[in-house]
XYZ file of N, CA and C in Angstrom:
735
model
N -29.638 -64.559 -56.624
C -28.696 -63.447 -56.530
C -27.422 -63.936 -55.890
N -26.369 -63.346 -56.380
C -25.094 -63.727 -55.736
C -25.072 -63.214 -54.313
N -24.430 -63.913 -53.491
C -24.288 -63.443 -52.085
C -23.427 -62.203 -52.044
N -23.808 -61.269 -51.235
C -23.044 -59.993 -51.179
C -21.622 -60.238 -50.729
N -20.719 -59.429 -51.350
C -19.309 -59.521 -50.939
C -19.149 -58.778 -49.616
N -18.531 -59.404 -48.672
C -18.375 -58.696 -47.373
C -17.532 -57.440 -47.531
N -18.013 -56.330 -46.944
C -17.306 -55.043 -47.051
C -16.246 -54.953 -45.987
N -15.134 -54.435 -46.372
C -14.056 -54.250 -45.388
C -14.192 -52.884 -44.751
N -13.638 -52.723 -43.570
C -13.700 -51.432 -42.864
C -12.836 -50.422 -43.566
N -13.341 -49.199 -43.652
C -12.568 -48.129 -44.295
C -11.351 -47.741 -43.468
N -11.401 -47.920 -42.183
C -10.283 -47.552 -41.300
C -9.688 -48.816 -40.765
N -8.444 -49.035 -41.107
C -7.783 -50.247 -40.638
C -7.455 -50.104 -39.176
N -7.552 -51.155 -38.459
C -7.204 -51.065 -37.036
C -5.760 -50.666 -36.860
N -5.511 -49.737 -35.885
C -4.148 -49.253 -35.647
C -3.294 -50.367 -35.116
N -2.058 -50.432 -35.620
C -1.181 -51.491 -35.099
C -0.858 -51.250 -33.644
N -0.643 -52.293 -32.931
C -0.323 -52.182 -31.509
C 1.049 -51.544 -31.330
N 1.110 -50.583 -30.390
C 2.395 -49.941 -30.082
C 3.256 -50.897 -29.280
N 4.522 -50.891 -29.619
C 5.394 -51.747 -28.804
C 5.432 -51.237 -27.382
N 5.457 -52.081 -26.456
C 5.474 -51.683 -25.030
C 6.730 -50.900 -24.737
N 6.545 -49.828 -23.927
C 7.671 -48.950 -23.605
C 8.691 -49.693 -22.773
N 9.978 -49.356 -23.098
C 11.047 -50.020 -22.337
C 11.112 -49.412 -20.940
N 11.330 -50.216 -19.973
C 11.409 -49.666 -18.605
C 12.556 -48.685 -18.485
N 12.288 -47.534 -17.795
C 13.318 -46.499 -17.620
C 14.248 -46.893 -16.491
N 15.479 -46.499 -16.644
C 16.450 -46.870 -15.603
C 16.180 -46.061 -14.347
N 16.615 -46.577 -13.224
C 16.407 -45.888 -11.936
C 17.135 -44.550 -11.918
N 18.302 -44.490 -12.569
C 19.079 -43.245 -12.545
C 18.331 -42.120 -13.225
N 17.693 -42.439 -14.388
C 16.930 -41.416 -15.104
C 15.718 -40.987 -14.298
N 15.012 -41.964 -13.716
C 13.830 -41.632 -12.906
C 14.201 -40.769 -11.730
N 15.334 -41.080 -11.096
C 15.766 -40.288 -9.934
C 16.099 -38.872 -10.348
N 16.765 -38.743 -11.532
C 17.127 -37.406 -12.012
C 15.887 -36.571 -12.281
N 14.867 -37.188 -12.909
C 13.622 -36.452 -13.178
C 12.936 -36.043 -11.889
N 12.947 -36.917 -10.896
C 12.292 -36.610 -9.621
C 12.976 -35.443 -8.942
N 14.322 -35.417 -8.984
C 15.060 -34.309 -8.368
C 14.759 -33.001 -9.079
N 14.675 -33.065 -10.423
C 14.371 -31.853 -11.177
C 12.987 -31.327 -10.839
N 12.024 -32.238 -10.703
C 10.659 -31.824 -10.364
C 10.624 -31.207 -8.977
N 11.383 -31.799 -8.047
C 11.412 -31.258 -6.679
C 12.035 -29.872 -6.666
N 13.107 -29.703 -7.473
C 13.769 -28.397 -7.531
C 12.839 -27.330 -8.067
N 12.008 -27.716 -9.071
C 11.061 -26.741 -9.612
C 9.974 -26.404 -8.622
N 9.544 -27.398 -7.845
C 8.452 -27.168 -6.898
C 8.916 -26.393 -5.680
N 10.209 -26.543 -5.314
C 10.707 -25.880 -4.110
C 11.125 -24.464 -4.439
N 10.549 -23.435 -3.783
C 10.906 -22.055 -4.091
C 12.343 -21.768 -3.667
N 13.024 -20.911 -4.438
C 14.390 -20.534 -4.099
C 14.392 -19.686 -2.840
N 15.232 -20.041 -1.882
C 15.292 -19.291 -0.632
C 16.140 -18.043 -0.815
N 15.610 -16.946 -0.318
C 16.359 -15.702 -0.378
C 17.240 -15.591 0.858
N 18.410 -15.008 0.714
C 19.261 -14.840 1.901
C 18.586 -13.920 2.904
N 18.776 -14.222 4.171
C 18.144 -13.417 5.210
C 18.812 -12.051 5.309
N 18.064 -11.114 5.924
C 18.588 -9.768 6.094
C 18.371 -8.911 4.868
N 18.770 -7.639 4.990
C 18.595 -6.708 3.886
C 19.603 -7.006 2.784
N 19.206 -6.801 1.545
C 20.168 -7.002 0.458
C 21.298 -5.991 0.553
N 22.483 -6.422 0.149
C 23.620 -5.519 0.212
C 23.438 -4.361 -0.770
N 23.871 -3.177 -0.317
C 23.749 -2.010 -1.178
C 24.784 -2.099 -2.298
N 24.382 -1.644 -3.455
C 25.299 -1.608 -4.581
C 26.300 -0.468 -4.386
N 27.365 -0.505 -5.184
C 28.376 0.558 -5.099
C 27.754 1.908 -5.417
N 26.805 1.920 -6.360
C 26.139 3.178 -6.731
C 25.297 3.708 -5.577
N 24.598 2.789 -4.882
C 23.770 3.216 -3.745
C 24.638 3.743 -2.609
N 25.764 3.074 -2.367
C 26.678 3.541 -1.325
C 27.234 4.913 -1.676
N 27.549 5.117 -2.947
C 28.072 6.401 -3.383
C 27.033 7.487 -3.209
N 25.764 7.174 -3.513
C 24.684 8.146 -3.306
C 24.583 8.536 -1.835
N 24.713 7.531 -0.952
C 24.655 7.816 0.482
C 25.795 8.718 0.915
N 26.989 8.477 0.377
C 28.141 9.317 0.711
C 27.955 10.736 0.187
N 27.408 10.854 -1.015
C 27.175 12.187 -1.580
C 26.148 12.961 -0.757
N 25.117 12.254 -0.329
C 24.083 12.892 0.495
C 24.684 13.402 1.796
N 25.545 12.576 2.420
C 26.182 12.976 3.676
C 27.102 14.173 3.457
N 27.840 14.184 2.333
C 28.712 15.318 2.043
C 27.907 16.606 1.890
N 26.770 16.498 1.213
C 25.904 17.667 1.050
C 25.416 18.187 2.398
N 25.006 17.262 3.258
C 24.485 17.677 4.561
C 25.574 18.303 5.426
N 26.764 17.689 5.426
C 27.862 18.240 6.231
C 28.281 19.612 5.708
N 28.386 19.725 4.380
C 28.755 21.009 3.805
C 27.705 22.076 4.055
N 26.438 21.694 3.916
C 25.348 22.649 4.150
C 25.315 23.099 5.600
N 25.513 22.159 6.533
C 25.473 22.502 7.958
C 26.529 23.551 8.296
N 27.736 23.382 7.757
C 28.810 24.347 8.041
C 28.499 25.710 7.439
N 27.951 25.700 6.229
C 27.618 26.973 5.592
C 26.444 27.661 6.284
N 25.429 26.894 6.649
C 24.287 27.474 7.361
C 24.748 28.093 8.690
N 25.730 27.452 9.302
C 26.225 27.956 10.589
C 27.047 29.232 10.413
N 27.916 29.280 9.401
C 28.821 30.417 9.242
C 28.214 31.567 8.443
N 27.421 31.241 7.411
C 26.861 32.291 6.555
C 25.398 32.596 6.841
N 24.705 31.639 7.444
C 23.263 31.776 7.621
C 22.522 31.098 6.488
N 21.308 30.647 6.770
C 20.512 29.918 5.782
C 20.172 30.780 4.575
N 19.721 32.006 4.826
C 19.272 32.878 3.732
C 20.419 33.252 2.799
N 21.616 33.431 3.335
C 22.754 33.881 2.527
C 23.467 32.739 1.815
N 23.085 31.507 2.080
C 23.739 30.350 1.468
C 22.925 29.875 0.267
N 23.558 29.787 -0.880
C 22.882 29.323 -2.096
C 23.143 27.832 -2.298
N 22.308 27.225 -3.124
C 22.538 25.811 -3.440
C 23.843 25.648 -4.217
N 24.244 26.660 -4.935
C 25.532 26.613 -5.634
C 26.677 26.550 -4.625
N 26.548 27.326 -3.529
C 27.553 27.286 -2.460
C 27.647 25.885 -1.855
N 26.469 25.296 -1.622
C 26.421 23.972 -0.996
C 27.042 22.925 -1.906
N 26.703 22.980 -3.192
C 27.262 22.024 -4.148
C 28.780 22.161 -4.227
N 29.268 23.398 -4.244
C 30.714 23.628 -4.318
C 31.418 23.089 -3.080
N 30.808 23.278 -1.917
C 31.413 22.783 -0.678
C 31.514 21.268 -0.668
N 30.576 20.601 -1.364
C 30.576 19.139 -1.427
C 31.328 18.617 -2.645
N 31.887 19.542 -3.474
C 32.618 19.131 -4.657
C 31.729 18.574 -5.749
N 30.525 19.151 -5.895
C 29.564 18.648 -6.883
C 29.140 19.752 -7.837
N 28.402 19.366 -8.873
C 27.839 20.338 -9.796
C 26.712 21.113 -9.117
N 26.405 22.272 -9.639
C 25.453 23.163 -8.973
C 24.059 22.562 -8.825
N 23.648 21.684 -9.741
C 22.312 21.101 -9.649
C 22.241 19.841 -8.825
N 23.380 19.345 -8.362
C 23.404 18.059 -7.652
C 22.564 18.015 -6.375
N 22.508 19.090 -5.570
C 21.701 19.016 -4.350
C 20.251 18.638 -4.595
N 19.698 19.034 -5.747
C 18.288 18.760 -6.015
C 18.043 17.301 -6.386
N 19.094 16.553 -6.636
C 18.936 15.111 -6.852
C 18.638 14.416 -5.527
N 19.165 14.961 -4.434
C 19.011 14.345 -3.116
C 17.954 15.053 -2.261
N 17.747 16.336 -2.474
C 16.795 17.121 -1.679
C 15.974 17.995 -2.617
N 14.675 18.044 -2.374
C 13.806 18.764 -3.307
C 13.966 20.274 -3.217
N 14.517 20.755 -2.101
C 14.694 22.194 -1.945
C 15.754 22.468 -0.880
N 16.180 23.709 -0.797
C 17.133 24.099 0.241
C 16.495 23.973 1.620
N 15.199 24.237 1.698
C 14.485 24.090 2.967
C 14.464 22.633 3.430
N 14.282 21.715 2.475
C 14.302 20.294 2.830
C 15.673 19.870 3.317
N 16.719 20.459 2.752
C 18.078 20.172 3.193
C 18.307 20.705 4.608
N 17.807 21.884 4.898
C 17.919 22.446 6.250
C 17.237 21.538 7.270
N 16.047 21.069 6.922
C 15.315 20.178 7.827
C 16.079 18.870 8.042
N 16.671 18.330 6.978
C 17.430 17.085 7.100
C 18.642 17.272 7.995
N 19.319 18.399 7.868
C 20.483 18.679 8.722
C 20.080 18.639 10.196
N 18.974 19.292 10.521
C 18.523 19.342 11.915
C 17.983 18.002 12.403
N 17.084 17.400 11.634
C 16.399 16.195 12.101
C 17.356 15.009 12.209
N 18.200 14.809 11.207
C 19.121 13.683 11.264
C 20.201 13.913 12.315
N 20.608 15.174 12.492
C 21.570 15.481 13.544
C 21.012 15.174 14.926
N 19.770 15.601 15.177
C 19.151 15.353 16.487
C 18.855 13.877 16.697
N 18.498 13.170 15.644
C 18.227 11.738 15.761
C 19.497 10.985 16.141
N 20.607 11.311 15.488
C 21.879 10.671 15.829
C 22.309 11.019 17.256
N 22.065 12.264 17.657
C 22.419 12.683 19.016
C 21.602 11.920 20.053
N 20.323 11.701 19.772
C 19.467 10.952 20.692
C 19.950 9.515 20.832
N 20.333 8.921 19.733
C 20.816 7.534 19.772
C 22.143 7.422 20.508
N 23.076 8.323 20.233
C 24.384 8.250 20.898
C 24.278 8.597 22.377
N 23.325 9.460 22.725
C 23.095 9.767 24.141
C 22.660 8.525 24.909
N 21.738 7.775 24.325
C 21.270 6.547 24.980
C 22.392 5.526 25.079
N 23.222 5.449 24.072
C 24.355 4.525 24.105
C 25.333 4.895 25.220
N 25.530 6.195 25.422
C 26.431 6.649 26.488
C 25.878 6.266 27.864
N 24.577 6.387 28.048
C 23.966 5.995 29.316
C 24.000 4.480 29.501
N 23.746 3.744 28.430
C 23.745 2.278 28.517
C 25.126 1.731 28.855
N 26.165 2.483 28.529
C 27.531 2.033 28.810
C 27.899 2.181 30.287
N 27.095 2.936 31.045
C 27.369 3.095 32.474
C 27.030 1.817 33.234
N 27.721 1.547 34.327
C 27.336 0.387 35.142
C 25.962 0.614 35.772
N 25.302 -0.455 36.123
C 23.960 -0.341 36.710
C 23.998 0.357 38.065
N 25.173 0.414 38.666
C 25.315 1.059 39.982
C 25.616 2.552 39.870
N 25.617 3.104 38.662
C 25.947 4.520 38.481
C 24.967 5.401 39.247
N 25.488 6.388 39.936
C 24.664 7.305 40.716
C 24.031 8.352 39.797
N 22.983 9.055 40.268
C 22.407 10.137 39.460
C 23.438 11.195 39.087
N 24.376 11.471 39.988
C 25.426 12.450 39.676
C 26.284 11.958 38.513
N 26.651 10.693 38.529
C 27.451 10.122 37.449
C 26.673 10.102 36.135
N 25.386 9.869 36.227
C 24.560 9.884 35.013
C 24.478 11.286 34.418
N 24.309 12.295 35.297
C 24.256 13.670 34.789
C 25.605 14.079 34.195
N 26.678 13.636 34.817
C 28.017 13.910 34.278
C 28.135 13.351 32.858
N 27.646 12.134 32.656
C 27.692 11.510 31.329
C 26.834 12.270 30.328
N 25.660 12.704 30.753
C 24.774 13.454 29.862
C 25.395 14.786 29.445
N 25.994 15.478 30.393
C 26.620 16.771 30.080
C 27.811 16.571 29.146
N 28.634 15.563 29.456
C 29.826 15.302 28.619
C 29.415 14.953 27.183
N 28.380 14.152 27.055
C 27.904 13.803 25.717
C 27.352 15.025 24.995
N 26.631 15.872 25.721
C 26.054 17.059 25.090
C 27.156 17.992 24.600
N 28.222 18.142 25.374
C 29.349 18.951 24.909
C 29.978 18.349 23.655
N 29.996 17.030 23.583
C 30.580 16.374 22.414
C 29.785 16.691 21.151
N 28.469 16.645 21.238
C 27.684 16.943 20.040
C 27.590 18.450 19.780
N 27.846 19.268 20.816
C 27.869 20.712 20.621
C 29.178 21.181 19.998
N 30.276 20.602 20.456
C 31.595 21.133 20.142
C 32.504 20.146 19.426
N 32.004 18.941 19.158
C 32.797 17.911 18.512
C 32.937 18.144 17.014
N 33.531 17.168 16.306
C 33.829 17.343 14.877
C 32.601 17.509 13.978
N 31.467 16.949 14.358
C 30.256 17.081 13.531
C 29.173 17.785 14.337
N 29.514 18.999 14.778
C 28.654 19.681 15.741
C 27.837 20.818 15.150
N 27.889 21.019 13.846
C 27.247 22.214 13.280
C 25.729 22.183 13.363
N 25.126 20.982 13.451
C 23.669 20.925 13.323
C 22.947 21.586 14.491
N 23.523 21.542 15.708
C 22.832 22.166 16.843
C 22.856 23.690 16.732
N 24.007 24.341 16.452
C 23.944 25.782 16.227
C 22.978 26.164 15.105
N 22.953 25.356 14.043
C 22.009 25.630 12.955
C 20.580 25.548 13.480
N 20.306 24.549 14.301
C 18.965 24.390 14.864
C 18.610 25.571 15.769
N 19.581 26.044 16.537
C 19.323 27.144 17.457
C 19.075 28.463 16.724
N 19.845 28.702 15.652
C 19.810 30.013 15.016
C 18.935 30.086 13.764
N 18.585 28.930 13.203
C 17.782 28.933 11.979
C 16.398 28.327 12.191
N 15.948 28.289 13.436
C 14.645 27.712 13.763
C 13.526 28.382 12.974
N 13.607 29.695 12.823
C 12.542 30.436 12.137
C 12.539 30.189 10.634
N 13.602 29.621 10.103
C 13.652 29.330 8.670
C 12.888 28.064 8.311
N 12.485 27.291 9.312
C 11.713 26.075 9.072
C 10.239 26.404 8.844
N 9.547 25.535 8.151
C 8.100 25.663 8.017
C 7.453 25.207 9.328
N 6.196 25.576 9.578
C 5.532 25.117 10.810
C 5.543 23.599 10.958
N 5.315 22.883 9.865
C 5.319 21.417 9.936
C 6.708 20.895 10.274
N 7.736 21.511 9.704
C 9.105 21.093 9.998
C 9.459 21.356 11.462
N 8.995 22.470 12.005
C 9.266 22.785 13.414
C 8.675 21.719 14.336
N 7.484 21.254 13.995
C 6.857 20.217 14.817
C 7.686 18.934 14.792
N 8.198 18.586 13.614
C 9.016 17.386 13.497
C 10.289 17.477 14.318
N 10.964 18.616 14.261
C 12.196 18.807 15.036
C 11.885 18.839 16.533
N 10.771 19.475 16.901
C 10.406 19.577 18.316
C 10.186 18.198 18.926
N 9.600 17.277 18.164
C 9.379 15.921 18.686
C 10.707 15.223 18.996
N 11.679 15.355 18.094
C 12.982 14.713 18.334
C 13.702 15.396 19.496
N 13.647 16.710 19.534
C 14.292 17.477 20.607
C 13.689 17.134 21.966
N 12.380 17.024 22.036
C 11.718 16.678 23.299
C 12.130 15.282 23.765
N 12.275 14.349 22.817
C 12.709 13.003 23.168
C 14.127 13.015 23.730
N 14.975 13.831 23.130
C 16.364 13.946 23.601
C 16.411 14.501 25.028
N 15.673 15.565 25.270
C 15.714 16.219 26.586
C 14.962 15.430 27.651
N 13.971 14.633 27.251
C 13.197 13.866 28.222
C 14.065 12.859 28.970
N 15.131 12.405 28.343
C 16.026 11.438 28.981
C 16.683 12.030 30.222
N 16.810 13.333 30.269
C 17.454 13.988 31.408
C 16.553 14.064 32.640
N 15.247 14.040 32.435
C 14.329 14.306 33.545
C 14.417 13.298 34.695
N 14.442 11.981 34.449
C 14.555 11.049 35.587
C 15.822 11.268 36.407
N 16.903 11.659 35.730
C 18.175 11.917 36.427
C 18.044 13.167 37.295
N 17.471 14.215 36.742
C 17.298 15.460 37.504
C 16.325 15.264 38.663
N 15.292 14.486 38.441
C 14.332 14.219 39.526
C 14.981 13.424 40.649
N 15.854 12.469 40.296
C 16.553 11.683 41.330
C 17.489 12.587 42.128
N 18.151 13.517 41.460
C 19.031 14.455 42.164
C 18.222 15.390 43.071
N 17.038 15.783 42.608
C 16.187 16.652 43.426
C 15.745 15.938 44.704
N 15.437 14.650 44.599
C 15.043 13.873 45.786
C 16.182 13.769 46.787
N 17.399 13.768 46.277
C 18.572 13.712 47.147
C 18.916 15.078 47.733
N 18.220 16.129 47.257
C 18.518 17.486 47.706
C 19.767 18.053 47.080
N 20.208 17.447 45.975
C 21.461 17.877 45.352
C 21.252 18.856 44.208
N 20.026 18.969 43.708
C 19.773 19.836 42.561
C 19.527 21.262 43.024
N 20.051 22.222 42.288
C 19.955 23.619 42.699
C 18.611 24.259 42.355
N 17.774 23.569 41.588
C 16.476 24.127 41.193
C 15.493 22.985 40.969
N 14.225 23.334 40.804
C 13.194 22.339 40.499
C 13.558 21.674 39.167
N 13.353 20.338 39.030
C 13.852 19.610 37.853
C 13.476 20.205 36.505
N 12.208 20.582 36.323
C 11.801 21.132 35.033
C 12.505 22.442 34.714
N 12.632 23.309 35.710
C 13.324 24.585 35.514
C 14.822 24.349 35.344
N 15.354 23.413 36.132
C 16.784 23.098 36.031
C 17.139 22.641 34.620
N 16.274 21.837 34.013
C 16.535 21.367 32.653
C 16.659 22.531 31.684
N 15.767 23.517 31.803
C 15.818 24.673 30.911
C 17.095 25.480 31.112
N 17.462 25.698 32.386
C 18.689 26.439 32.677
C 19.919 25.687 32.161
N 19.932 24.382 32.372
C 21.098 23.588 31.976
C 21.301 23.643 30.468
N 20.241 23.409 29.700
C 20.393 23.427 28.248
C 20.716 24.826 27.740
N 20.140 25.845 28.376
C 20.474 27.213 27.970
C 21.947 27.511 28.181
N 22.479 27.088 29.332
C 23.887 27.347 29.628
C 24.813 26.525 28.741
N 24.504 25.245 28.567
C 25.376 24.394 27.759
C 25.376 24.825 26.296
N 24.203 25.099 25.756
C 24.122 25.455 24.341
C 24.848 26.765 24.023
N 24.919 27.650 24.991
C 25.600 28.928 24.755
C 27.111 28.737 24.588
N 27.613 27.580 24.991
C 29.051 27.323 24.868
C 29.524 27.369 23.426
N 28.626 27.161 22.467
C 29.053 27.214 21.060
C 29.513 28.614 20.674
N 29.120 29.619 21.477
C 29.495 31.000 21.156
C 30.889 31.355 21.674
N 31.299 30.740 22.768
C 32.543 31.196 23.382
C 33.629 30.125 23.525
N 33.269 28.859 23.409
C 34.280 27.823 23.638
C 35.296 27.779 22.502
N 36.562 27.631 22.881
C 37.634 27.473 21.898
C 38.635 26.450 22.437
N 38.862 25.357 21.725
C 39.820 24.357 22.198
C 41.233 24.910 22.296
N 41.515 26.020 21.602
C 42.856 26.609 21.646
C 43.153 27.260 22.990
N 42.105 27.515 23.781
C 42.311 28.155 25.080
C 42.709 27.159 26.167
N 42.777 25.887 25.810
C 43.308 24.909 26.753
C 42.301 24.138 27.566
N 41.030 24.471 27.484
C 40.004 23.748 28.231
C 39.618 22.480 27.478
N 39.692 21.353 28.154
C 39.218 20.117 27.545
C 37.721 19.968 27.806
N 37.071 19.118 27.032
C 35.648 18.889 27.255
C 35.407 18.213 28.602
N 36.346 17.405 29.059
C 36.213 16.772 30.369
C 36.254 17.816 31.478
N 37.202 18.763 31.375
C 37.293 19.819 32.386
C 36.056 20.702 32.345
N 35.582 20.976 31.132
C 34.380 21.788 30.972
C 33.173 21.091 31.611
N 33.104 19.793 31.468
C 32.003 19.017 32.050
C 32.021 19.098 33.573
N 33.191 18.971 34.173
C 33.304 19.041 35.638
C 32.855 20.404 36.157
N 33.227 21.458 35.457
C 32.849 22.801 35.902
C 31.349 23.042 35.723
N 30.806 22.536 34.638
C 29.354 22.691 34.421
C 28.575 21.943 35.472
N 29.023 20.735 35.809
C 28.316 19.931 36.812
C 28.302 20.651 38.156
N 29.400 21.312 38.498
C 29.489 22.035 39.774
C 28.504 23.194 39.838
N 28.116 23.726 38.676
C 27.174 24.830 38.650
C 25.762 24.389 38.980
N 25.417 23.159 38.635
C 24.034 22.721 38.677
C 23.653 21.889 39.908
N 24.621 21.215 40.505
C 24.289 20.390 41.669
C 25.231 20.675 42.820
N 24.721 20.441 44.005
C 25.519 20.645 45.209
C 26.453 19.443 45.408
N 27.643 19.726 45.868
C 28.601 18.627 46.083
C 28.319 17.928 47.414
């Protein structure tokens, strides 16, 4: 028999790939930097993000609604003031208040709560501005002067509204306002107690606080800047009523 013919492989061996050319250092460095940039998370700027123009405008509109509502609630009363009245006072369409507040009652609560919160903060700032050597008498003078400012100053409508429209709040809303009000008045107690220890206070501190706020708050009914009394002069006269010289 003839010798068998050797069979060739059906699959030819793959040709050898030419060796890759070495990459330049510049390209390798560029790739490394790109990889590092992808791996490193982008840092966000610290602090709160800046408000957009639209957000700032919304804040201004909300403030206009609250200021307009406070004046109307004070002059016309809560029940007699419509949301249409409030929108007109703020220069808006009649439905605009409901974009910012779910109801007229919610707007009333915002007028009171935000007003008292701002008053509490500014009261503390007024006390912090006093020197550490300030006497209890000087501290009470500052507290009274500040209270007259929020009672009779340019944005003073929220306290009369709080005094006269308390019953228009829901029970839950009353509790919320009472907490802020108690915090505001509590700041006066250490000052009144220090005056009582000195024998300068005309009544027991807790009772004196009630009398003082009752007398000061009533000033919204009779005070008129046209009569010539300044808030500074009013403060001096009020202080003379409550403590011995």
